[in-house]
Coordinates of C-alpha atoms and ligand atoms in Angstrom, one line a residue:
M1 CA -13.1 10.2 -10.6
K2 CA -11.2 7.3 -9.2
V3 CA -12.3 5.0 -6.4
F4 CA -9.6 3.4 -4.2
K5 CA -10.3 0.6 -1.7
F6 CA -7.9 0.0 1.1
G7 CA -8.5 -3.2 3.1
G8 CA -7.8 -4.0 6.7
A9 CA -4.2 -5.1 6.0
S10 CA -3.3 -1.9 4.3
V11 CA -4.2 0.1 7.5
N12 CA -3.3 -2.3 10.2
S13 CA -0.7 -0.1 12.0
A14 CA 0.5 3.5 12.1
S15 CA 3.2 2.7 9.5
A16 CA 0.6 1.1 7.3
V17 CA -1.6 4.2 7.4
K18 CA 1.5 6.4 6.6
N19 CA 2.2 4.1 3.6
M20 CA -1.4 4.4 2.4
A21 CA -1.2 8.2 2.8
H22 CA 1.9 8.1 0.5
I23 CA 0.0 6.2 -2.1
V24 CA -3.0 8.6 -1.9
E25 CA -0.6 11.6 -2.2
Q26 CA 0.6 10.3 -5.7
Y27 CA -3.0 10.8 -6.9
Y28 CA -4.0 13.8 -4.9
G29 CA -5.6 16.6 -6.9
E30 CA -7.9 14.6 -9.1
P31 CA -11.3 13.6 -7.6
L32 CA -10.7 10.6 -5.4
L33 CA -13.1 8.5 -3.3
V34 CA -11.2 6.4 -0.7
V35 CA -13.1 3.5 0.8
V36 CA -11.5 1.9 3.9
S37 CA -12.1 -1.3 5.8
A38 CA -11.7 -1.8 9.6
M39 CA -8.0 -1.8 10.7
G40 CA -6.3 -5.2 10.7
K41 CA -8.4 -7.8 12.4
T42 CA -10.7 -5.4 14.1
T43 CA -13.9 -7.0 12.6
N44 CA -13.0 -10.3 14.1
L45 CA -12.4 -8.7 17.5
L46 CA -15.7 -6.8 17.3
E47 CA -17.5 -10.0 16.4
K48 CA -16.3 -11.4 19.7
L49 CA -17.9 -8.6 21.6
V50 CA -21.4 -9.2 20.2
P51 CA -23.6 -10.6 23.0
Q52 CA -25.2 -14.0 22.4
G53 CA -28.7 -13.8 23.9
D54 CA -28.4 -12.0 27.3
M55 CA -25.0 -13.5 28.0
Q56 CA -22.0 -11.3 28.1
P57 CA -19.5 -12.6 25.6
P58 CA -16.5 -14.5 27.0
D59 CA -13.3 -12.6 27.7
F60 CA -15.3 -9.4 27.3
D61 CA -13.0 -7.1 29.3
E62 CA -9.9 -8.4 27.7
N63 CA -11.2 -8.1 24.2
F64 CA -12.7 -4.7 24.8
A65 CA -9.3 -3.4 26.1
K66 CA -7.6 -4.9 23.0
L67 CA -9.9 -3.0 20.8
T68 CA -9.4 0.4 22.5
D69 CA -5.7 0.0 23.0
Y70 CA -5.1 -1.0 19.4
H71 CA -6.9 2.1 18.0
T72 CA -5.5 4.4 20.6
E73 CA -1.9 3.3 20.0
I74 CA -2.2 3.8 16.2
A75 CA -3.7 7.2 16.7
Q76 CA -1.0 8.2 19.2
Q77 CA 1.8 7.0 16.8
L78 CA 0.2 8.9 13.9
F79 CA -0.5 12.2 15.6
E80 CA 2.2 12.2 18.3
N81 CA 1.8 15.2 20.5
Q82 CA -1.2 16.4 18.5
S83 CA -3.4 13.4 19.2
E84 CA -5.8 15.0 21.7
G85 CA -8.6 15.6 19.2
I86 CA -8.5 12.2 17.6
I87 CA -8.3 10.4 21.0
A88 CA -11.4 12.3 22.1
K89 CA -13.2 11.1 19.0
L90 CA -12.1 7.5 19.5
N91 CA -13.2 7.6 23.2
L92 CA -16.6 8.6 22.1
F93 CA -16.7 5.6 19.7
F94 CA -15.6 3.3 22.5
E95 CA -18.4 4.6 24.7
Q96 CA -20.9 4.1 22.0
I97 CA -19.7 0.5 21.4
H98 CA -19.9 -0.2 25.1
D99 CA -23.4 1.2 25.2
R100 CA -24.5 -0.9 22.2
I101 CA -23.2 -4.0 23.8
C102 CA -24.9 -3.3 27.2
N103 CA -28.2 -2.3 25.6
A104 CA -28.3 -5.1 23.0
S105 CA -31.6 -6.3 21.8
F106 CA -32.6 -10.0 21.3
D107 CA -31.8 -10.0 17.6
Y108 CA -28.3 -11.2 17.2
N109 CA -27.9 -10.1 13.6
Y110 CA -29.2 -6.7 14.4
N111 CA -26.8 -6.3 17.3
Y112 CA -24.0 -7.6 15.2
D113 CA -24.3 -4.9 12.6
Q114 CA -24.8 -2.1 15.1
I115 CA -21.6 -3.2 16.9
V116 CA -19.3 -4.5 14.2
S117 CA -19.8 -1.4 12.0
F118 CA -17.7 0.6 14.4
G119 CA -14.6 -0.9 13.0
E120 CA -15.0 1.0 9.8
L121 CA -16.3 4.2 11.6
M122 CA -13.1 4.2 13.6
S123 CA -10.7 3.4 10.8
T124 CA -12.1 6.0 8.5
T125 CA -12.0 8.6 11.2
I126 CA -8.4 8.0 11.9
V127 CA -7.4 7.8 8.2
S128 CA -9.4 10.9 7.3
E129 CA -7.9 13.0 10.1
Y130 CA -4.5 11.8 9.4
L131 CA -4.7 12.7 5.7
N132 CA -5.9 16.1 6.6
F133 CA -3.1 16.4 9.2
K134 CA -0.7 15.7 6.3
N135 CA -2.4 18.4 4.2
L136 CA -4.2 15.9 2.0
E137 CA -7.5 17.7 2.3
N138 CA -10.5 15.4 2.4
K139 CA -14.0 15.0 3.8
W140 CA -15.0 12.2 6.1
F141 CA -18.4 10.8 4.9
D142 CA -20.8 8.5 6.6
V143 CA -21.6 5.9 3.9
R144 CA -24.7 4.7 5.7
S145 CA -26.6 7.7 4.3
V146 CA -25.9 6.6 0.7
I147 CA -25.5 2.8 0.5
K148 CA -29.1 1.7 1.2
T149 CA -30.1 -1.9 1.8
D150 CA -33.1 -3.9 3.0
D151 CA -33.1 -4.9 6.7
R152 CA -31.4 -8.3 6.3
Y153 CA -28.8 -7.7 8.9
R154 CA -25.3 -9.1 8.2
E155 CA -26.2 -9.5 4.6
G156 CA -27.9 -6.3 3.4
K157 CA -29.2 -6.4 -0.1
I158 CA -28.6 -3.2 -2.0
D159 CA -31.6 -1.0 -3.0
W160 CA -30.0 0.3 -6.1
Q161 CA -32.6 3.0 -6.7
L162 CA -32.4 4.5 -3.3
T163 CA -28.6 4.2 -3.3
Q164 CA -28.2 5.9 -6.7
S165 CA -30.4 8.8 -5.8
A166 CA -28.8 9.3 -2.4
S167 CA -25.4 9.2 -4.1
D168 CA -26.5 11.9 -6.6
K169 CA -27.8 14.0 -3.8
L170 CA -25.4 13.6 -0.9
L171 CA -22.1 12.2 -2.2
K172 CA -21.5 13.5 -5.7
P173 CA -21.8 17.2 -4.8
L174 CA -19.1 16.8 -2.2
F175 CA -16.6 16.6 -5.1
N176 CA -17.4 20.2 -6.1
V177 CA -15.9 21.3 -2.8
H178 CA -13.4 18.6 -1.9
K179 CA -10.7 16.8 -3.8
M180 CA -11.0 13.7 -1.8
V181 CA -13.8 11.9 0.2
V182 CA -13.0 9.2 2.7
T183 CA -15.7 6.7 3.6
Q184 CA -16.4 3.2 5.0
G185 CA -16.5 -0.1 3.3
F186 CA -18.7 -3.0 4.4
I187 CA -21.4 -0.9 6.3
A188 CA -24.6 0.5 5.0
G189 CA -28.0 1.8 6.2
S190 CA -31.5 0.4 5.9
A191 CA -34.3 2.6 4.6
M192 CA -35.5 2.9 8.2
G193 CA -32.1 4.3 9.2
A194 CA -30.6 1.3 11.1
T195 CA -27.0 0.2 10.3
T196 CA -26.6 -2.9 8.2
T197 CA -23.5 -4.7 6.8
L198 CA -22.9 -6.3 3.4
G199 CA -21.3 -9.5 4.6
R200 CA -17.8 -10.3 5.6
E201 CA -15.1 -8.9 3.3
G202 CA -17.8 -6.7 1.8
S203 CA -15.7 -3.5 1.4
D204 CA -14.7 -4.4 -2.2
Y205 CA -18.4 -4.5 -2.9
S206 CA -19.0 -1.2 -1.3
A207 CA -16.3 0.4 -3.4
S208 CA -17.9 -1.1 -6.5
V209 CA -21.4 0.1 -5.7
L210 CA -20.1 3.6 -5.2
S211 CA -18.0 3.4 -8.4
Y212 CA -21.2 2.4 -10.2
C213 CA -23.2 5.2 -8.7
L214 CA -20.5 7.8 -9.4
D215 CA -19.6 6.6 -12.9
A216 CA -16.0 6.3 -11.8
E217 CA -13.3 6.0 -14.5
A218 CA -11.6 3.2 -12.6
M219 CA -11.6 1.4 -9.3
T220 CA -8.4 0.2 -7.6
I221 CA -8.1 -2.4 -4.8
W222 CA -4.9 -2.0 -2.9
K223 CA -3.7 -5.3 -1.6
D224 CA -0.7 -7.1 0.0
V225 CA -0.2 -9.1 -3.2
P226 CA 1.1 -7.7 -6.5
G227 CA -2.1 -8.3 -8.4
F228 CA -4.5 -11.0 -9.5
L229 CA -2.4 -14.1 -9.1
N230 CA -2.9 -17.5 -10.7
A231 CA -2.9 -19.1 -7.2
D232 CA -3.0 -18.1 -3.6
P233 CA 0.7 -17.5 -2.6
K234 CA -0.2 -19.4 0.7
Y235 CA -0.4 -22.6 -1.3
F236 CA 2.0 -21.9 -4.2
E237 CA 5.6 -20.7 -4.1
K238 CA 5.7 -19.7 -7.8
T239 CA 2.7 -17.7 -8.7
V240 CA 2.1 -15.9 -12.0
K241 CA 0.6 -12.5 -12.1
I242 CA -2.3 -12.0 -14.5
E243 CA -1.8 -8.9 -16.5
H244 CA -5.4 -8.6 -17.6
I245 CA -8.5 -10.7 -17.4
P246 CA -12.1 -10.3 -18.8
Y247 CA -14.8 -9.5 -16.3
N248 CA -16.7 -12.8 -16.9
E249 CA -13.7 -14.9 -16.4
A250 CA -12.8 -13.1 -13.1
I251 CA -16.4 -13.5 -12.0
E252 CA -16.2 -17.3 -12.6
L253 CA -13.0 -17.4 -10.6
T254 CA -14.3 -15.5 -7.6
Y255 CA -17.4 -17.7 -7.7
F256 CA -15.2 -20.7 -7.5
G257 CA -13.5 -19.2 -4.4
A258 CA -10.7 -17.0 -5.7
S259 CA -10.4 -14.8 -2.6
V260 CA -8.6 -11.9 -4.2
I261 CA -11.9 -10.0 -4.7
H262 CA -15.3 -10.3 -3.1
P263 CA -17.5 -12.2 -5.6
K264 CA -20.2 -9.5 -5.8
T265 CA -17.7 -6.8 -6.7
L266 CA -17.4 -7.3 -10.5
K267 CA -20.9 -7.2 -11.8
P268 CA -21.7 -3.5 -11.1
L269 CA -18.3 -2.6 -12.6
Q270 CA -18.9 -4.7 -15.7
N271 CA -22.3 -3.1 -16.3
K272 CA -20.7 0.3 -16.6
H273 CA -17.4 -0.9 -18.1
I274 CA -15.4 0.4 -15.2
P275 CA -12.0 -1.3 -15.1
L276 CA -10.9 -2.8 -11.8
L277 CA -7.2 -2.6 -11.0
V278 CA -5.7 -4.8 -8.3
K279 CA -2.4 -3.3 -7.1
S280 CA 0.0 -3.8 -4.3
F281 CA 0.2 -1.3 -1.5
I282 CA 3.7 -2.6 -0.8
T283 CA 5.0 -1.9 -4.4
P284 CA 2.5 0.7 -5.5
D285 CA 4.5 1.7 -8.6
E286 CA 4.2 -1.7 -10.1
E287 CA 1.6 -2.4 -12.8
G288 CA -0.8 -4.8 -11.0
S289 CA -3.6 -6.5 -12.8
T290 CA -6.6 -5.1 -14.6
I291 CA -10.0 -6.7 -14.9
G292 CA -12.1 -5.2 -17.7
D293 CA -13.5 -5.5 -21.2
F294 CA -10.8 -7.8 -22.5
K295 CA -11.4 -10.7 -24.9
T296 CA -9.0 -13.1 -23.3
I297 CA -6.9 -13.6 -20.2
K298 CA -3.2 -12.7 -20.4
P299 CA -1.0 -14.7 -19.8
R300 CA -3.1 -17.8 -20.4
T301 CA -1.7 -19.8 -17.5
P302 CA -3.3 -22.5 -15.3
L303 CA -5.3 -21.0 -12.4
Y304 CA -5.7 -22.8 -9.1
I305 CA -8.3 -22.3 -6.4
F306 CA -8.2 -24.3 -3.2
K307 CA -11.1 -24.4 -0.7
N308 CA -10.4 -26.2 2.6
N309 CA -12.8 -27.4 5.2
Q310 CA -15.3 -28.7 2.8
I311 CA -18.1 -31.2 3.6
L312 CA -19.7 -33.6 1.1
L313 CA -23.3 -34.4 1.8
S314 CA -24.9 -37.4 0.1
I315 CA -28.7 -37.1 0.1
L316 CA -30.7 -40.3 -0.6
P317 CA -34.4 -40.9 -0.9
K318 CA -35.8 -42.8 2.1
D319 CA -38.2 -44.7 -0.1
F320 CA -37.6 -46.5 -3.3
S321 CA -37.8 -43.4 -5.5
F322 CA -35.1 -42.1 -7.7
I323 CA -33.6 -38.7 -7.4
A324 CA -35.8 -36.9 -9.8
E325 CA -37.4 -33.5 -10.3
D326 CA -39.7 -33.6 -7.3
N327 CA -36.9 -34.7 -4.9
L328 CA -34.6 -32.1 -6.4
H329 CA -37.2 -29.5 -5.9
A330 CA -37.5 -30.4 -2.2
I331 CA -33.7 -30.5 -1.8
F332 CA -33.1 -27.1 -3.4
G333 CA -36.0 -25.6 -1.4
T334 CA -34.2 -26.7 1.8
F335 CA -31.0 -25.1 0.6
A336 CA -32.7 -21.9 -0.3
Q337 CA -34.3 -21.8 3.1
T338 CA -31.0 -22.1 4.9
G339 CA -29.1 -19.7 2.6
L340 CA -26.2 -22.1 2.4
K341 CA -24.2 -21.9 -0.8
I342 CA -23.4 -25.1 -2.8
N343 CA -19.8 -25.3 -4.2
M344 CA -20.3 -28.3 -6.3
M345 CA -23.1 -30.8 -6.9
Q346 CA -23.7 -34.1 -8.8
N347 CA -26.6 -36.4 -9.0
S348 CA -27.1 -40.1 -9.8
A349 CA -30.2 -42.2 -9.9
L350 CA -30.1 -42.9 -6.2
S351 CA -28.3 -40.0 -4.5
F352 CA -27.6 -36.3 -4.8
S353 CA -24.2 -35.1 -3.7
V354 CA -23.3 -31.6 -2.7
C355 CA -20.1 -30.0 -1.5
L356 CA -20.3 -27.0 0.8
D357 CA -18.1 -25.0 3.1
N358 CA -18.4 -26.8 6.4
N359 CA -20.1 -24.7 9.2
D360 CA -22.4 -25.2 12.2
M361 CA -25.6 -24.3 10.2
I362 CA -25.2 -27.5 8.2
F363 CA -25.6 -29.6 11.4
E364 CA -27.9 -27.4 13.2
K365 CA -30.3 -26.6 10.4
L366 CA -29.7 -28.2 7.0
I367 CA -29.3 -31.8 8.0
P368 CA -32.2 -31.9 10.4
L369 CA -34.4 -30.4 7.7
L370 CA -33.2 -32.8 5.0
K371 CA -33.6 -35.8 7.3
K372 CA -37.3 -35.2 7.4
S373 CA -37.5 -36.6 3.9
F374 CA -34.1 -38.1 3.1
K375 CA -31.3 -40.2 4.4
V376 CA -28.1 -38.0 4.7
R377 CA -24.5 -39.2 4.8
Y378 CA -21.5 -36.9 5.0
N379 CA -17.7 -36.7 4.8
T380 CA -15.8 -33.8 6.4
G381 CA -12.2 -32.4 6.2
L382 CA -12.2 -32.3 2.4
Q383 CA -10.5 -29.9 0.0
L384 CA -12.1 -28.6 -3.2
I385 CA -9.6 -27.9 -5.9
T386 CA -10.6 -25.9 -9.0
I387 CA -8.2 -25.7 -11.9
R388 CA -8.8 -23.6 -15.0
Y389 CA -6.8 -24.4 -18.1
Y390 CA -5.9 -27.8 -16.7
N391 CA -4.3 -30.9 -18.2
D392 CA -3.8 -34.4 -16.8
D393 CA -0.2 -33.8 -15.7
I394 CA -1.3 -30.7 -13.7
I395 CA -4.2 -32.6 -12.1
R396 CA -1.9 -35.5 -11.1
S397 CA 0.7 -33.2 -9.6
I398 CA -1.9 -31.4 -7.5
V399 CA -4.0 -34.3 -6.4
G400 CA -1.1 -36.7 -5.7
Q401 CA -2.1 -39.9 -4.0
R402 CA -5.2 -38.4 -2.4
N403 CA -8.6 -40.1 -2.7
I404 CA -11.0 -38.3 -5.1
L405 CA -14.6 -38.2 -3.9
L406 CA -16.1 -36.1 -6.7
E407 CA -14.9 -34.7 -9.9
Q408 CA -16.4 -32.5 -12.6
R409 CA -14.8 -31.3 -15.9
S410 CA -15.8 -28.8 -18.5
R411 CA -13.5 -27.9 -21.4
S412 CA -11.7 -25.2 -19.4
T413 CA -12.3 -26.1 -15.8
V414 CA -11.9 -29.1 -13.6
Q415 CA -13.2 -29.3 -10.0
I416 CA -12.0 -32.1 -7.8
L417 CA -13.0 -32.9 -4.2
V418 CA -10.3 -34.7 -2.3
E419 CA -9.7 -36.2 1.1
N420 CA -7.0 -34.9 3.5
A421 CA -7.0 -31.2 3.0
Q422 CA -3.4 -30.1 3.1
Ligands
LIG1 N1 -14.0 -5.2 7.8 C1 -14.9 -6.1 7.1 C2 -14.3 -7.5 7.3 O1 -13.2 -7.7 7.7 C3 -15.1 -5.8 5.7 C4 -13.8 -5.9 4.8 O2 -12.7 -5.9 5.3 O3 -14.0 -6.0 3.6 O4 -15.0 -8.4 6.9
LIG2 MG1 -11.3 -6.8 6.7

């Protein structure tokens, strides 16, 4: 069995859905699980509709209309004069979304998952019906009955045992009857039956969890880039496509912020030796990149990862103590409590420096907590550059005249935090 994941960009219009149907058609006949994200920027739009407290979100009517018009138009363009059935289904979803918004509870994260999950429910409904319409017989499947998480809304943690047994019972047997199953990325269900989500951009991870449970022969992520590139084409004109890369190396790169795949995606695949192919939905016949049981990366070229909007916190003891184990214990405890992820850290006798993605939580929660025991200073608007297989010329050409605030080198990787994010 093969598992395909199609992200939002690959289904963001009627012509995009037609294109993805052409791709699926090439593989039609062998067992295929197709995991689909919400269409285009639907998740962002749905986020805007989630009520904050008992306030109706700003521009509610306008955003709600955008959501309904967008999906309705795609459906009309796909099904033309036979769109009645799909439009009726979509209208039902719109009603349910409206209902969820009007009857929201006080728990923002809970509401978020109940509302935002409709993006994937709608996209898969349209895609599944369209594939059937084109004689690519498939079964629409509600993934919430199989991917089981705890009830940490917006960041559900997979219960592997429940998920595996639900997959064996509910998903696997479908392939005895159907050639293809179409299901949602990103969303899941708690043991109690509520909808949860796996965190933004989590559809890659969904596909990987299902690949693991189904012992897939391979998983493919269809993207708008030709494969795993040595840099984000947004920053680099001349990128190099990686032919193949070992799991561990790719895991390191996603950990450093390579956005090509969700960081959690690779571990389950690695554990079962399932190769991950990254291919272009624009040029689907081209080779793409493979992440798998390789010894080395090919070609061995410098790899660049840029993270903008970084903040550097310097944490200093208030008293005359050094930064030692007890202080570090308290600092890490505070980070664990806020769930914020450290991108780089360094300590000296008198201060502990951490680099993080800048967000409101840092000012609302982290700094006030730290300030109970420490002095805190910060710099914002920074860029974190990670270069693998670096040399001094490369560093110079990338950093230029910019001021370096923090730098860390290992034999293969350098991380540099600089001012003036470009
Ligand atoms: N639709 C979700 C998001 O945009 C999940 C995904 O696309 O992977 O975050
Ligand atoms: Mg998306």
